[in-house]
């Protein structure tokens, strides 16, 4: 039996109810699981999901249901200790630590000038900004409090995540030399599902597709697909940014549904309504 067909956790708490949680929840429910979503505000939830309203930055938090698994997809708070504060409050509200917790972080734990040498899960971040230090401290807090599996996605894109497409359409200047990595939201949700089901998951996964590329290559492809001019290049002293080795992720998922940025952006652009309202 492979991980994707293994039994789903009986009860899962989604901490944060954004796009990832909204796409993951139906997969868990369709497999027979019960899903709760902890969120700060009201709003529609996927069918079958039980909502719990609470702000983890402002205790007290109401007692939370006993669950077998958690997926934490909280956005950064802007403070270095923001994640740790929220996760400490979350731990205090739980009757017991779930058997499996997955914490969604970011490749933003790496910062600085960058490196063309592909980084693997064995490379240790050396954060230099408040954002990267906050992400790294969040990872450590999730591990200390929940023995969490950490997932670091890079450049999440997909339907509703079309920032770069809009930048190209607007003709906004970008750093053509910057090394970039990305993951389609569909494949990121797939790996979260797999990590919940595995008997012995890896402790850390870099979620990137098979095609890291300079940003200039990506925007040229998008511009050609949309039939617009290529955005101008910002002045640059040379390539910056990182390249990540996605071998571990690919071993977990097998074939990615969107292995390259061409596959993902082509689909997004081809189904995007034209300004004249047709197509």
Short mmCIF file of C-alpha atoms in Angstrom, two decimals:
data_model
loop_
_atom_site.label_atom_id
_atom_site.label_comp_id
_atom_site.label_asym_id
_atom_site.label_seq_id
_atom_site.Cartn_x
_atom_site.Cartn_y
_atom_site.Cartn_z
CA UNK A 1 0.00 0.00 0.00
CA UNK A 2 1.46 3.43 -0.91
CA UNK A 3 1.10 6.44 1.36
CA UNK A 4 -1.60 8.15 -0.72
CA UNK A 5 -3.89 5.12 -0.33
CA UNK A 6 -3.15 4.55 3.39
CA UNK A 7 -5.93 5.29 5.90
CA UNK A 8 -6.60 8.93 6.62
CA UNK A 9 -6.44 10.17 10.26
CA UNK A 10 -9.80 9.67 11.93
CA UNK A 11 -10.03 13.28 13.15
CA UNK A 12 -7.94 16.19 11.83
CA UNK A 13 -7.70 19.80 13.02
CA UNK A 14 -6.79 22.36 10.36
CA UNK A 15 -5.20 25.33 12.14
CA UNK A 16 -5.77 28.15 9.68
CA UNK A 17 -8.48 27.94 7.04
CA UNK A 18 -7.00 29.47 3.91
CA UNK A 19 -6.74 28.01 0.43
CA UNK A 20 -4.57 25.05 1.41
CA UNK A 21 -6.95 23.99 4.16
CA UNK A 22 -9.95 24.47 1.86
CA UNK A 23 -8.45 22.08 -0.69
CA UNK A 24 -7.09 19.55 1.81
CA UNK A 25 -10.31 19.20 3.83
CA UNK A 26 -12.42 17.55 1.07
CA UNK A 27 -9.68 14.99 0.43
CA UNK A 28 -9.70 13.98 4.08
CA UNK A 29 -13.50 13.90 4.30
CA UNK A 30 -13.84 11.91 1.07
CA UNK A 31 -11.49 9.33 2.60
CA UNK A 32 -13.69 8.98 5.67
CA UNK A 33 -12.04 11.45 8.04
CA UNK A 34 -13.66 14.06 10.29
CA UNK A 35 -12.28 17.59 9.89
CA UNK A 36 -12.31 20.67 12.14
CA UNK A 37 -11.04 24.11 11.10
CA UNK A 38 -9.70 26.62 13.62
CA UNK A 39 -9.94 30.15 12.24
CA UNK A 40 -10.08 33.79 13.37
CA UNK A 41 -13.13 34.90 11.38
CA UNK A 42 -16.44 33.61 10.12
CA UNK A 43 -16.98 32.59 6.53
CA UNK A 44 -17.89 29.63 4.37
CA UNK A 45 -16.15 26.31 4.97
CA UNK A 46 -15.95 23.23 2.75
CA UNK A 47 -18.93 20.95 3.16
CA UNK A 48 -18.60 18.68 6.19
CA UNK A 49 -15.98 20.79 8.01
CA UNK A 50 -16.77 21.90 11.59
CA UNK A 51 -15.58 25.46 12.26
CA UNK A 52 -14.05 26.70 15.52
CA UNK A 53 -13.53 30.44 15.89
CA UNK A 54 -10.53 31.64 17.90
CA UNK A 55 -7.55 33.98 17.58
CA UNK A 56 -4.40 32.16 18.68
CA UNK A 57 -2.69 35.46 19.41
CA UNK A 58 -5.36 36.39 21.99
CA UNK A 59 -5.97 33.80 24.73
CA UNK A 60 -7.90 32.27 26.27
CA UNK A 61 -8.57 29.78 23.49
CA UNK A 62 -11.67 27.61 23.90
CA UNK A 63 -10.99 23.91 24.55
CA UNK A 64 -10.31 22.16 21.27
CA UNK A 65 -11.52 18.72 20.18
CA UNK A 66 -9.27 15.73 20.66
CA UNK A 67 -7.84 14.90 17.24
CA UNK A 68 -5.43 12.43 15.71
CA UNK A 69 -3.71 14.92 13.40
CA UNK A 70 -3.17 18.64 12.82
CA UNK A 71 -2.12 20.69 9.81
CA UNK A 72 -0.89 24.19 10.69
CA UNK A 73 -1.06 26.76 7.88
CA UNK A 74 -0.91 30.02 9.81
CA UNK A 75 0.40 33.12 7.99
CA UNK A 76 3.43 34.92 9.45
CA UNK A 77 2.44 37.48 12.09
CA UNK A 78 5.16 40.02 11.36
CA UNK A 79 6.86 39.41 14.71
CA UNK A 80 9.83 37.10 15.23
CA UNK A 81 8.06 35.34 18.10
CA UNK A 82 4.61 35.41 16.50
CA UNK A 83 4.49 31.75 15.52
CA UNK A 84 5.83 30.59 18.87
CA UNK A 85 3.22 32.64 20.74
CA UNK A 86 0.35 31.27 18.63
CA UNK A 87 1.57 27.68 18.84
CA UNK A 88 2.07 27.89 22.59
CA UNK A 89 -1.54 29.03 22.97
CA UNK A 90 -2.64 26.23 20.64
CA UNK A 91 -0.81 23.63 22.73
CA UNK A 92 -2.46 24.91 25.91
CA UNK A 93 -5.94 24.53 24.36
CA UNK A 94 -5.42 20.92 23.27
CA UNK A 95 -6.38 18.05 25.55
CA UNK A 96 -3.44 16.07 24.15
CA UNK A 97 -0.83 16.40 21.43
CA UNK A 98 -2.02 14.76 18.19
CA UNK A 99 -0.11 11.76 16.92
CA UNK A 100 0.75 13.64 13.71
CA UNK A 101 1.25 17.36 13.12
CA UNK A 102 2.33 18.94 9.84
CA UNK A 103 3.59 22.53 10.00
CA UNK A 104 3.67 24.50 6.75
CA UNK A 105 6.64 26.87 6.81
CA UNK A 106 8.43 28.35 3.78
CA UNK A 107 11.73 28.23 1.95
CA UNK A 108 11.88 31.85 3.15
CA UNK A 109 13.82 30.50 6.16
CA UNK A 110 16.77 30.85 3.77
CA UNK A 111 17.73 34.42 2.93
CA UNK A 112 20.74 36.49 1.99
CA UNK A 113 22.57 36.69 -1.33
CA UNK A 114 21.52 33.18 -2.35
CA UNK A 115 23.31 30.20 -3.86
CA UNK A 116 23.18 28.34 -7.14
CA UNK A 117 24.12 25.15 -5.27
CA UNK A 118 20.85 23.24 -4.78
CA UNK A 119 19.85 23.23 -1.11
CA UNK A 120 18.55 20.01 0.39
CA UNK A 121 16.76 19.29 3.64
CA UNK A 122 20.20 18.74 5.20
CA UNK A 123 21.23 22.39 4.70
CA UNK A 124 20.82 24.51 7.82
CA UNK A 125 19.19 27.97 7.44
CA UNK A 126 21.04 31.01 8.77
CA UNK A 127 18.25 33.61 8.98
CA UNK A 128 19.25 37.28 8.82
CA UNK A 129 15.87 39.08 8.61
CA UNK A 130 12.97 39.23 11.04
CA UNK A 131 10.77 37.34 8.56
CA UNK A 132 13.19 34.46 8.14
CA UNK A 133 14.02 34.35 11.85
CA UNK A 134 10.29 34.22 12.63
CA UNK A 135 9.77 31.32 10.20
CA UNK A 136 12.69 29.40 11.66
CA UNK A 137 11.51 29.97 15.22
CA UNK A 138 8.04 28.81 14.18
CA UNK A 139 9.50 25.58 12.84
CA UNK A 140 11.40 25.00 16.08
CA UNK A 141 8.32 25.74 18.18
CA UNK A 142 6.20 23.34 16.13
CA UNK A 143 8.79 20.60 16.60
CA UNK A 144 9.24 21.27 20.32
CA UNK A 145 5.51 21.45 21.09
CA UNK A 146 4.06 18.92 18.63
CA UNK A 147 6.99 16.89 17.22
CA UNK A 148 5.86 18.33 13.88
CA UNK A 149 6.79 17.36 10.35
CA UNK A 150 7.85 20.58 8.60
CA UNK A 151 7.04 21.40 4.97
CA UNK A 152 8.79 24.32 3.26
CA UNK A 153 7.00 25.30 0.05
CA UNK A 154 8.53 27.76 -2.42
CA UNK A 155 6.49 30.11 -4.56
CA UNK A 156 3.01 28.59 -4.24
CA UNK A 157 0.94 29.29 -7.35
CA UNK A 158 -2.25 28.04 -8.97
CA UNK A 159 -5.85 29.21 -9.45
CA UNK A 160 -6.35 32.32 -7.34
CA UNK A 161 -2.59 32.57 -6.79
CA UNK A 162 -1.77 34.50 -9.95
CA UNK A 163 0.44 37.29 -8.61
CA UNK A 164 3.15 36.78 -11.23
CA UNK A 165 0.64 36.52 -14.09
CA UNK A 166 -0.84 39.86 -13.02
CA UNK A 167 2.64 41.43 -12.78
CA UNK A 168 3.41 40.34 -16.33
CA UNK A 169 0.07 41.63 -17.61
CA UNK A 170 0.77 44.99 -15.93
CA UNK A 171 4.28 45.14 -17.41
CA UNK A 172 5.86 45.57 -13.98
CA UNK A 173 9.65 45.34 -13.87
CA UNK A 174 11.13 42.22 -12.24
CA UNK A 175 14.60 40.90 -11.44
CA UNK A 176 15.22 38.66 -14.45
CA UNK A 177 18.39 37.19 -12.93
CA UNK A 178 16.87 36.03 -9.64
CA UNK A 179 16.81 32.25 -9.14
CA UNK A 180 13.29 31.06 -8.38
CA UNK A 181 11.49 27.90 -7.33
CA UNK A 182 7.79 27.16 -7.10
CA UNK A 183 5.19 24.53 -6.34
CA UNK A 184 1.67 24.28 -7.72
CA UNK A 185 -0.95 24.36 -4.98
CA UNK A 186 -2.33 21.02 -6.20
CA UNK A 187 0.96 19.22 -5.59
CA UNK A 188 1.45 20.93 -2.23
CA UNK A 189 -1.96 19.72 -1.06
CA UNK A 190 -1.06 16.23 -2.28
CA UNK A 191 2.09 16.12 -0.18
CA UNK A 192 0.26 17.37 2.93
CA UNK A 193 -2.24 14.55 2.47
CA UNK A 194 0.55 11.99 2.06
CA UNK A 195 2.43 13.20 5.15
CA UNK A 196 -0.71 12.81 7.26
CA UNK A 197 -1.09 9.19 6.20
CA UNK A 198 2.52 7.92 6.26
CA UNK A 199 3.66 5.63 9.06
CA UNK A 200 7.12 7.20 9.23
CA UNK A 201 7.22 10.50 7.32
CA UNK A 202 10.41 12.50 6.77
CA UNK A 203 10.89 15.23 9.35
CA UNK A 204 11.38 18.00 6.79
CA UNK A 205 10.38 18.36 3.13
CA UNK A 206 11.21 21.09 0.62
CA UNK A 207 8.11 21.44 -1.56
CA UNK A 208 9.40 22.49 -4.98
CA UNK A 209 8.71 21.31 -8.51
CA UNK A 210 11.23 19.89 -10.97
CA UNK A 211 12.11 23.13 -12.77
CA UNK A 212 13.84 25.92 -10.82
CA UNK A 213 14.45 28.80 -13.22
CA UNK A 214 15.62 32.42 -13.40
CA UNK A 215 12.64 34.72 -13.05
CA UNK A 216 13.35 36.14 -16.50
CA UNK A 217 12.69 32.75 -18.11
CA UNK A 218 9.40 32.42 -16.26
CA UNK A 219 8.06 35.86 -17.17
CA UNK A 220 9.12 35.42 -20.80
CA UNK A 221 7.08 32.21 -20.96
CA UNK A 222 4.06 33.86 -19.32
CA UNK A 223 4.29 36.91 -21.59
CA UNK A 224 4.50 34.77 -24.72
CA UNK A 225 1.53 32.67 -23.61
CA UNK A 226 -0.56 35.79 -23.00
CA UNK A 227 0.67 37.61 -26.09
CA UNK A 228 2.01 40.62 -24.17
CA UNK A 229 5.40 42.29 -23.90
CA UNK A 230 8.04 40.80 -21.64
CA UNK A 231 8.32 42.86 -18.44
CA UNK A 232 11.46 45.00 -18.22
CA UNK A 233 14.36 43.86 -16.09
CA UNK A 234 15.31 45.56 -12.87
CA UNK A 235 18.95 46.57 -12.51
CA UNK A 236 20.84 43.68 -10.94
CA UNK A 237 24.39 42.97 -9.84
CA UNK A 238 23.95 39.31 -10.80
CA UNK A 239 21.91 36.27 -9.90
CA UNK A 240 20.47 36.11 -6.40
CA UNK A 241 18.08 33.66 -4.77
CA UNK A 242 18.30 29.94 -4.11
CA UNK A 243 17.77 26.65 -5.90
CA UNK A 244 16.20 23.80 -3.92
CA UNK A 245 16.56 20.09 -4.46
CA UNK A 246 13.09 18.56 -4.64
CA UNK A 247 14.17 14.92 -4.81
CA UNK A 248 12.60 14.02 -1.46
CA UNK A 249 9.22 15.51 -2.37
CA UNK A 250 9.25 13.76 -5.72
CA UNK A 251 10.01 10.43 -4.03
CA UNK A 252 6.90 10.92 -1.89
CA UNK A 253 4.54 11.91 -4.70
CA UNK A 254 5.99 10.17 -7.73
CA UNK A 255 4.97 12.15 -10.80
CA UNK A 256 3.94 15.71 -10.01
CA UNK A 257 0.72 16.90 -11.57
CA UNK A 258 2.54 20.14 -12.44
CA UNK A 259 6.24 19.25 -12.71
CA UNK A 260 7.23 22.53 -14.40
CA UNK A 261 6.13 26.14 -14.33
CA UNK A 262 5.20 25.83 -18.02
CA UNK A 263 2.58 23.19 -17.20
CA UNK A 264 1.04 25.16 -14.37
CA UNK A 265 1.08 28.65 -15.85
CA UNK A 266 -0.10 27.45 -19.27
CA UNK A 267 -3.22 25.97 -17.68
CA UNK A 268 -3.85 29.10 -15.60
CA UNK A 269 -3.49 31.42 -18.59
CA UNK A 270 -5.46 29.30 -21.01
CA UNK A 271 -8.53 29.23 -18.73
CA UNK A 272 -8.22 32.90 -17.69
CA UNK A 273 -11.00 35.13 -19.14
CA UNK A 274 -9.77 37.63 -21.69
CA UNK A 275 -10.27 41.37 -21.02
CA UNK A 276 -12.94 41.46 -23.76
CA UNK A 277 -14.96 38.93 -21.78
CA UNK A 278 -14.47 36.05 -24.22
CA UNK A 279 -12.51 32.84 -23.72
#
